[in-house]
PDB file of N, CA and C in Angstrom:
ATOM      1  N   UNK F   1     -33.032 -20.259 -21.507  1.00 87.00           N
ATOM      2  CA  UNK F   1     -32.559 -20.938 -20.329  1.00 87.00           C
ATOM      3  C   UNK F   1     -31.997 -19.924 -19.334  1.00 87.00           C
ATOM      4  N   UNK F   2     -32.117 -20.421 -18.084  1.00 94.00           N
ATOM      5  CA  UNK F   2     -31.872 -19.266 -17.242  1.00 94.00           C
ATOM      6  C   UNK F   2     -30.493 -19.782 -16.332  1.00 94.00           C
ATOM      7  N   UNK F   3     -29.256 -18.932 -15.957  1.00 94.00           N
ATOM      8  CA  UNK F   3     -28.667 -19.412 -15.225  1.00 94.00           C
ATOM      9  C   UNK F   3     -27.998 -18.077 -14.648  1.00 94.00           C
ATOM     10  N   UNK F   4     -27.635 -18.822 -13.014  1.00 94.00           N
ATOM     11  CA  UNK F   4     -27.052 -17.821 -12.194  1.00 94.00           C
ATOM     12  C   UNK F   4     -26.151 -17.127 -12.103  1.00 94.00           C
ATOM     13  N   UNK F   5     -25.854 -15.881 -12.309  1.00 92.00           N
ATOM     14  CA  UNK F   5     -24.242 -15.299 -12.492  1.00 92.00           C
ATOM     15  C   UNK F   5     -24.472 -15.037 -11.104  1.00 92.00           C
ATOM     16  N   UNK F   6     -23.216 -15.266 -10.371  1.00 92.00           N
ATOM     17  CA  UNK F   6     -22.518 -15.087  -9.157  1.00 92.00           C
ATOM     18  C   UNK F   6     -21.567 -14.057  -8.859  1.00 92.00           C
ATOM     19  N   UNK F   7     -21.838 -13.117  -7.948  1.00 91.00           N
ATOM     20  CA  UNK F   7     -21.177 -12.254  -8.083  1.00 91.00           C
ATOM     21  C   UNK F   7     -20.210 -12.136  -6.835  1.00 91.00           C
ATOM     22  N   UNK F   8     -18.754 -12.055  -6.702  1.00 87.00           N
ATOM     23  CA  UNK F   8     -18.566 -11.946  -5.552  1.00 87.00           C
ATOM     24  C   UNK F   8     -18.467 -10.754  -4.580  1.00 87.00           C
ATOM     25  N   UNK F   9     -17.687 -11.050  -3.167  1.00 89.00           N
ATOM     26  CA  UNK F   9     -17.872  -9.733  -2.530  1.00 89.00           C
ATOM     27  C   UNK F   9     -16.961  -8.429  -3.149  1.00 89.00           C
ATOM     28  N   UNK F  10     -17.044  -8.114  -2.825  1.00 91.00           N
ATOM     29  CA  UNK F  10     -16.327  -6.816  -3.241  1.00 91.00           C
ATOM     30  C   UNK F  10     -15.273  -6.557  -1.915  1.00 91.00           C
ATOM     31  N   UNK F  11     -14.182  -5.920  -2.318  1.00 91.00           N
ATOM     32  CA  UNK F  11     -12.982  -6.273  -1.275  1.00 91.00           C
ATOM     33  C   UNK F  11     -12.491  -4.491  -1.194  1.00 91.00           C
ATOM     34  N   UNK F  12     -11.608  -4.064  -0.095  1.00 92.00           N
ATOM     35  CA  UNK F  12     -11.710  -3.083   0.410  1.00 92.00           C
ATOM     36  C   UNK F  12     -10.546  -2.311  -0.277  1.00 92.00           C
ATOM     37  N   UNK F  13      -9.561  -3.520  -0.837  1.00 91.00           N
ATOM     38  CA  UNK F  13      -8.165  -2.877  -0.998  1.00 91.00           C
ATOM     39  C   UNK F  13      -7.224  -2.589   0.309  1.00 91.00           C
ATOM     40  N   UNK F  14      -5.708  -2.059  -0.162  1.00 93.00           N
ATOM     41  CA  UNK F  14      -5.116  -2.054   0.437  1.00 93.00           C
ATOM     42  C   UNK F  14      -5.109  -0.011   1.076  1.00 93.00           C
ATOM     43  N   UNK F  15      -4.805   0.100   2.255  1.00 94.00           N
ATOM     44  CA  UNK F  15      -4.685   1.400   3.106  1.00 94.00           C
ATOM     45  C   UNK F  15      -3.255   2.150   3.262  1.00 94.00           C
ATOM     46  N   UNK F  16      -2.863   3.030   2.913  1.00 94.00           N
ATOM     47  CA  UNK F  16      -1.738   3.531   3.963  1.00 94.00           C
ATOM     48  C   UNK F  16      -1.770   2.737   5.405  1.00 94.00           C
ATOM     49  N   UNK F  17      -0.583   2.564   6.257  1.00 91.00           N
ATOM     50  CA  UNK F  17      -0.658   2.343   7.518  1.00 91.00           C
ATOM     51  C   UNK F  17      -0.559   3.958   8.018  1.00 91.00           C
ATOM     52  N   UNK F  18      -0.074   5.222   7.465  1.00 91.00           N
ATOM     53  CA  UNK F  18       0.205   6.443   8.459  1.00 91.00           C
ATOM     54  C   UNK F  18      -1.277   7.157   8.345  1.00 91.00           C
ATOM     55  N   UNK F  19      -1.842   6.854   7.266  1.00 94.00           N
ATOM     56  CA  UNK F  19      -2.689   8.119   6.764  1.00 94.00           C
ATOM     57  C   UNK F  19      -3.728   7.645   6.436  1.00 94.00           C
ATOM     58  N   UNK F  20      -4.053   6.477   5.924  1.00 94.00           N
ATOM     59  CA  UNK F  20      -5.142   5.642   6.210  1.00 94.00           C
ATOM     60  C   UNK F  20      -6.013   5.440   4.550  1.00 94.00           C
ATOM     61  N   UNK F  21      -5.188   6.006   3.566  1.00 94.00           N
ATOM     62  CA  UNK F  21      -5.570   6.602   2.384  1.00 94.00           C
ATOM     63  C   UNK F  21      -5.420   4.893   1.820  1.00 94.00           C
ATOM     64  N   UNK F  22      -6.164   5.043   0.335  1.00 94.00           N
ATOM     65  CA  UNK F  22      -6.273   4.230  -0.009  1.00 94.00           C
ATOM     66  C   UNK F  22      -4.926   3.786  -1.164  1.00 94.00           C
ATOM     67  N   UNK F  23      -4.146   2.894  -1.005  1.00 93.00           N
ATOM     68  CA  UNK F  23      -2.573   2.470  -2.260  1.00 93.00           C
ATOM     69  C   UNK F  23      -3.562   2.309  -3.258  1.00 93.00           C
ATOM     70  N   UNK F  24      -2.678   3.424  -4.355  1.00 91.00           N
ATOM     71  CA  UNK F  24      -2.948   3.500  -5.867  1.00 91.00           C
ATOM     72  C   UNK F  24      -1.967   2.477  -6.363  1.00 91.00           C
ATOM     73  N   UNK F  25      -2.020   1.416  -7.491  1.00 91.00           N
ATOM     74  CA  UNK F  25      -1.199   0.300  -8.245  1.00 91.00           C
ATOM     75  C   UNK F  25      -1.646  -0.635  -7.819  1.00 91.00           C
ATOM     76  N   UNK F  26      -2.204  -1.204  -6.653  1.00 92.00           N
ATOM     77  CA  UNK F  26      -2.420  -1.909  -5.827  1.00 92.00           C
ATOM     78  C   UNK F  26      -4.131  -2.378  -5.920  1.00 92.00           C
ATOM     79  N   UNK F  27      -4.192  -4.106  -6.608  1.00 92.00           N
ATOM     80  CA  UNK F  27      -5.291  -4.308  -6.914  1.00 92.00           C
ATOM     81  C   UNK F  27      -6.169  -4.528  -5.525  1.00 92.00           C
ATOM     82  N   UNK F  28      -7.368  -4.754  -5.383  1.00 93.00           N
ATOM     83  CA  UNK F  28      -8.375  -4.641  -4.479  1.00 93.00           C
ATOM     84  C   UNK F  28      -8.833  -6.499  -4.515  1.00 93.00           C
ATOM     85  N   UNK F  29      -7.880  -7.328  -3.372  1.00 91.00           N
ATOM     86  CA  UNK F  29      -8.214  -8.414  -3.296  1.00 91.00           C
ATOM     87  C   UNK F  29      -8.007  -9.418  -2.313  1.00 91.00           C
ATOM     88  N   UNK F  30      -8.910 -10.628  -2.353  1.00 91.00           N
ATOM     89  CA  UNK F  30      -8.820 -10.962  -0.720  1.00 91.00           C
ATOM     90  C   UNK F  30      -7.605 -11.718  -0.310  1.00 91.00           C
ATOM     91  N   UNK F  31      -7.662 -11.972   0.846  1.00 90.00           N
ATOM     92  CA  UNK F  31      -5.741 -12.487   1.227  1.00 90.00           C
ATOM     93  C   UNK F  31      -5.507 -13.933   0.623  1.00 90.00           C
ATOM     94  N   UNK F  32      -7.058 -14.831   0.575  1.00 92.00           N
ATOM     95  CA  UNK F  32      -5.949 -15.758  -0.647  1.00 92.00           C
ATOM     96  C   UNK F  32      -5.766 -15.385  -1.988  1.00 92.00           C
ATOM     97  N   UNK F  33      -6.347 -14.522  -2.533  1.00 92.00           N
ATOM     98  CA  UNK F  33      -5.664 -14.125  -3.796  1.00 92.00           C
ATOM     99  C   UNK F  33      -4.730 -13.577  -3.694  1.00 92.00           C
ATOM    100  N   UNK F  34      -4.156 -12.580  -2.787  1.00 92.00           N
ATOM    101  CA  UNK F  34      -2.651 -11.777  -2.418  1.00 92.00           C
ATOM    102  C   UNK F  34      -1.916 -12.972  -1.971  1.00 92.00           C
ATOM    103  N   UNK F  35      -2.177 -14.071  -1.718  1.00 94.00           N
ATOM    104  CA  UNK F  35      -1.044 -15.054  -1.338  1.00 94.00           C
ATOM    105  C   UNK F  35      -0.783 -15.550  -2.907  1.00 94.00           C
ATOM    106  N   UNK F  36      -1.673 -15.840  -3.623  1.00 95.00           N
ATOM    107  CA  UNK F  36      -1.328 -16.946  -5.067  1.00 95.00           C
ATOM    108  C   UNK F  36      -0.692 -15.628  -6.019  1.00 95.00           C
ATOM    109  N   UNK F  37      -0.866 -14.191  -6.068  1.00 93.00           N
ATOM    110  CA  UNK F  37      -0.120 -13.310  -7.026  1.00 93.00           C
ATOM    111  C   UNK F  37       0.929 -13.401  -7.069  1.00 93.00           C
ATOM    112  N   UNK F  38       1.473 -12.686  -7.938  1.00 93.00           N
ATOM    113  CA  UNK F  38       2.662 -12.211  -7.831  1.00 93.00           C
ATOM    114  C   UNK F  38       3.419 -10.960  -7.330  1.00 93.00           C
ATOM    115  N   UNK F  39       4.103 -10.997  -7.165  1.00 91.00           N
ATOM    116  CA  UNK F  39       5.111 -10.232  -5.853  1.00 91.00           C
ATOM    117  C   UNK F  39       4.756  -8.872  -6.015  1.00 91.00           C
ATOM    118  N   UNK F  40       5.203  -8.736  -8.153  1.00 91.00           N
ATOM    119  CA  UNK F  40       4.877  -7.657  -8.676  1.00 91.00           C
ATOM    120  C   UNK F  40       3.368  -6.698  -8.593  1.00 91.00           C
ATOM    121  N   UNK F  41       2.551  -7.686  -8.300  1.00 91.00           N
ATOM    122  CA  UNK F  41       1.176  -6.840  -8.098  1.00 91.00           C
ATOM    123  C   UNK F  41       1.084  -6.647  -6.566  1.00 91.00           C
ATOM    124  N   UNK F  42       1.797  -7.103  -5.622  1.00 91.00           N
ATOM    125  CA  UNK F  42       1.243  -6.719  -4.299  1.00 91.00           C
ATOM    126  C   UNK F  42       1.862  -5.480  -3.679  1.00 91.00           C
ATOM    127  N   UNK F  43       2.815  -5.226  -4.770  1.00 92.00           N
ATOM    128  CA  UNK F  43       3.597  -3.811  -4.410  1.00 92.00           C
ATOM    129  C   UNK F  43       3.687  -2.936  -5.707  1.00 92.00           C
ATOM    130  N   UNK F  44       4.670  -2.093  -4.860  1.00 92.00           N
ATOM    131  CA  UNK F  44       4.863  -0.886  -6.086  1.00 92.00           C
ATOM    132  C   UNK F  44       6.492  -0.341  -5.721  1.00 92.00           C
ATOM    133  N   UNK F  45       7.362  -0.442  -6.548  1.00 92.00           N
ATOM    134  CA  UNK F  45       8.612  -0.307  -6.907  1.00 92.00           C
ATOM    135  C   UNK F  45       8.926   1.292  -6.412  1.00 92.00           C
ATOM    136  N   UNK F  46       9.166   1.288  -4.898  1.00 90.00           N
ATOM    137  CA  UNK F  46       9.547   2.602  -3.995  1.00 90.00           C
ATOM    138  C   UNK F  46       9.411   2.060  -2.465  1.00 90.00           C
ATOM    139  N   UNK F  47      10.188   2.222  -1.600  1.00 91.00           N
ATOM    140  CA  UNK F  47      10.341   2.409  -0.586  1.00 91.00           C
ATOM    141  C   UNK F  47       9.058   2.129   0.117  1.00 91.00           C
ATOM    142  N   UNK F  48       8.890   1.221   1.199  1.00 92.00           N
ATOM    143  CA  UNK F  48       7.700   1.503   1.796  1.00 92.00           C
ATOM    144  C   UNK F  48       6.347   0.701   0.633  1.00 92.00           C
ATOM    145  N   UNK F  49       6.572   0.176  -0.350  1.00 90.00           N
ATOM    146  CA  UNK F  49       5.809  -0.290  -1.176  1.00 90.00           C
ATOM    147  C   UNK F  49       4.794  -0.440  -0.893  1.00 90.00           C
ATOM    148  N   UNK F  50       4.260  -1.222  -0.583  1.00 90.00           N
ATOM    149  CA  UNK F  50       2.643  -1.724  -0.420  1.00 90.00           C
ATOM    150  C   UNK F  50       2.099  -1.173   1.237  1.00 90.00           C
ATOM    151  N   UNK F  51       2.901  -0.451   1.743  1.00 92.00           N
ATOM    152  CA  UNK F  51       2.283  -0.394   3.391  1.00 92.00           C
ATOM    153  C   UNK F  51       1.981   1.165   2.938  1.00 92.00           C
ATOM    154  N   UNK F  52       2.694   1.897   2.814  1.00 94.00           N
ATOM    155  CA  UNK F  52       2.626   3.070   2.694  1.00 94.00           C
ATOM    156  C   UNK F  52       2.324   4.197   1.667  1.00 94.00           C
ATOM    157  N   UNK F  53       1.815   5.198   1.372  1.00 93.00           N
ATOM    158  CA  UNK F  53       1.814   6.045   0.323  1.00 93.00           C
ATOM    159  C   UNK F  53       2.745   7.025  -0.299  1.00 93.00           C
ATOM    160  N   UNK F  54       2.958   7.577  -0.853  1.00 93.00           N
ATOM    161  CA  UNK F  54       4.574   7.909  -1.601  1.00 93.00           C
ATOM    162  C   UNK F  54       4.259   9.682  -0.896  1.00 93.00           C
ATOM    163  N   UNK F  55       3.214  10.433  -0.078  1.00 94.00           N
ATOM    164  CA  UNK F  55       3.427  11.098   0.680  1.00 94.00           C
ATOM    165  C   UNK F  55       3.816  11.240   1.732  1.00 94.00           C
ATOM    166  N   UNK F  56       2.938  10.024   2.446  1.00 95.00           N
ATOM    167  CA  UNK F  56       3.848   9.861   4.119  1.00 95.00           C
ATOM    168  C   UNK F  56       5.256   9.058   4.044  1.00 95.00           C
ATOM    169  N   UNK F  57       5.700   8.838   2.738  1.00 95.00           N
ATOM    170  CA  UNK F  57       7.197   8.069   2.652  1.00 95.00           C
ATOM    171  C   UNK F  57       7.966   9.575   2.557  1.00 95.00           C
ATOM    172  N   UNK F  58       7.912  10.459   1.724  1.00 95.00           N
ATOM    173  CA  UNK F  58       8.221  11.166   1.615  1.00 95.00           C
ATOM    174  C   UNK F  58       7.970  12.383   2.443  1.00 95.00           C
ATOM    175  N   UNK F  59       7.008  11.879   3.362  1.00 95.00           N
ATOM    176  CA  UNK F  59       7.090  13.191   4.963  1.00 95.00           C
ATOM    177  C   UNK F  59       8.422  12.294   6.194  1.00 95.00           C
ATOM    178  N   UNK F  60       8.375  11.009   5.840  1.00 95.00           N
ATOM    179  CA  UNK F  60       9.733  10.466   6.679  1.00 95.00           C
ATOM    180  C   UNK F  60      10.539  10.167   6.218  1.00 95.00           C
ATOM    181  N   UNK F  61      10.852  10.372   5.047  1.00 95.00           N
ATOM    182  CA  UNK F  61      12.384  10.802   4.307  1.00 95.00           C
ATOM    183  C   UNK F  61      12.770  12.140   4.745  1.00 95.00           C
ATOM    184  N   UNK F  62      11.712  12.967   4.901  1.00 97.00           N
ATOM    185  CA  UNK F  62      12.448  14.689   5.346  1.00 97.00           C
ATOM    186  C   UNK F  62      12.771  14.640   6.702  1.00 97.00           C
ATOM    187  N   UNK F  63      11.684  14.457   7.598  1.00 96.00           N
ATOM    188  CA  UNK F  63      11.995  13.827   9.178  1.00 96.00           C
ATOM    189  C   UNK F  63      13.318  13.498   9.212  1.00 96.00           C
ATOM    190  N   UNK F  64      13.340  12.581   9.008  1.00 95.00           N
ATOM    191  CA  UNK F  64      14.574  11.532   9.198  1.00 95.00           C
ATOM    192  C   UNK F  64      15.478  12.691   8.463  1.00 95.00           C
ATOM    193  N   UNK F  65      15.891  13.031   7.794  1.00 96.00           N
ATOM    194  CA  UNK F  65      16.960  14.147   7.223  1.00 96.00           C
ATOM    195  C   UNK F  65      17.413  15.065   7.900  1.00 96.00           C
ATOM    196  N   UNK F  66      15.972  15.538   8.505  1.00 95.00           N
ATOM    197  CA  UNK F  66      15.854  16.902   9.597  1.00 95.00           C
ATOM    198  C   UNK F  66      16.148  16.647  10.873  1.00 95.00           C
ATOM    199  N   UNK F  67      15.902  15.333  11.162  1.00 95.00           N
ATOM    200  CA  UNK F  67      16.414  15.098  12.711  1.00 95.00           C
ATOM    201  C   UNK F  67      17.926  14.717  12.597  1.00 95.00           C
ATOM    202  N   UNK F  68      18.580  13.822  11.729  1.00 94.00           N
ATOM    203  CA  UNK F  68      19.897  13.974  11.037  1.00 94.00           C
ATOM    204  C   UNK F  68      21.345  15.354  11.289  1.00 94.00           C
ATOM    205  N   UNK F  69      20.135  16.322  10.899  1.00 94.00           N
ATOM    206  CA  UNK F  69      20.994  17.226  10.285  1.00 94.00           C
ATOM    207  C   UNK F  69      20.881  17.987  11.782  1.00 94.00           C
ATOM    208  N   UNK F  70      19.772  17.927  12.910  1.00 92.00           N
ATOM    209  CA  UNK F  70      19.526  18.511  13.969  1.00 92.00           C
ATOM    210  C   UNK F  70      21.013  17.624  14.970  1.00 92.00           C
ATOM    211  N   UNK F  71      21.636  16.757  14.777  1.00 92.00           N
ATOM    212  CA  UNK F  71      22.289  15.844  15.392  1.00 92.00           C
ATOM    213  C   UNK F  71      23.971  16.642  15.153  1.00 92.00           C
ATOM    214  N   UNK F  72      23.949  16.704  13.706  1.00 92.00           N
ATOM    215  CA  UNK F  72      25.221  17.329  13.179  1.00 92.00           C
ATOM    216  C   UNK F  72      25.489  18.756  14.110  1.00 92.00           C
ATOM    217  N   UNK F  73      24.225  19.820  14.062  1.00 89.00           N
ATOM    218  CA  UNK F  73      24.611  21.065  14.475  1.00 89.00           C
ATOM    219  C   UNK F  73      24.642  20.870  15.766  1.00 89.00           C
ATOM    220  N   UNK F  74      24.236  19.870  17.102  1.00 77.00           N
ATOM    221  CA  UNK F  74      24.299  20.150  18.357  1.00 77.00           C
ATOM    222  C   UNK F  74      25.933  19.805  18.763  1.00 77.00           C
TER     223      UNK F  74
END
């Protein structure tokens, strides 16, 4: 007997917003499935979670330090 397996689309995942790279932890799925998950899979436990990558978080953690500390010495 013959029957149809259905395959669906294939989805892009989630991007950095600075750098455009692709979020590692972060499953690859469409926005009504990111609405019915859970909280725990649409992020990742750091700063900047799900928008950003833990390099460009950590190029504006130094920024932000460095412009900080540029404020103190003037």
């Amino acid at each position: 007997r013959y029957a149809a397996q259905y395959i669906g689309k294939s989805r892009k995942g989630v991007h950095c917003g600075d750098c455009k790279a692709k979020l590692p932890g972060i499953k690859n799925m469409s926005s009504i499935e990111f609405k019915n998950c859970k909280k725990r899979e649409k992020t990742v436990s750091r700063a900047y979670g799900g928008s950003r990558c833990s390099n460009c978080v950590r190029q504006r953690v130094v920024r932000a330090f460095l412009i900080e500390e540029q404020k103190i010495v003037k």
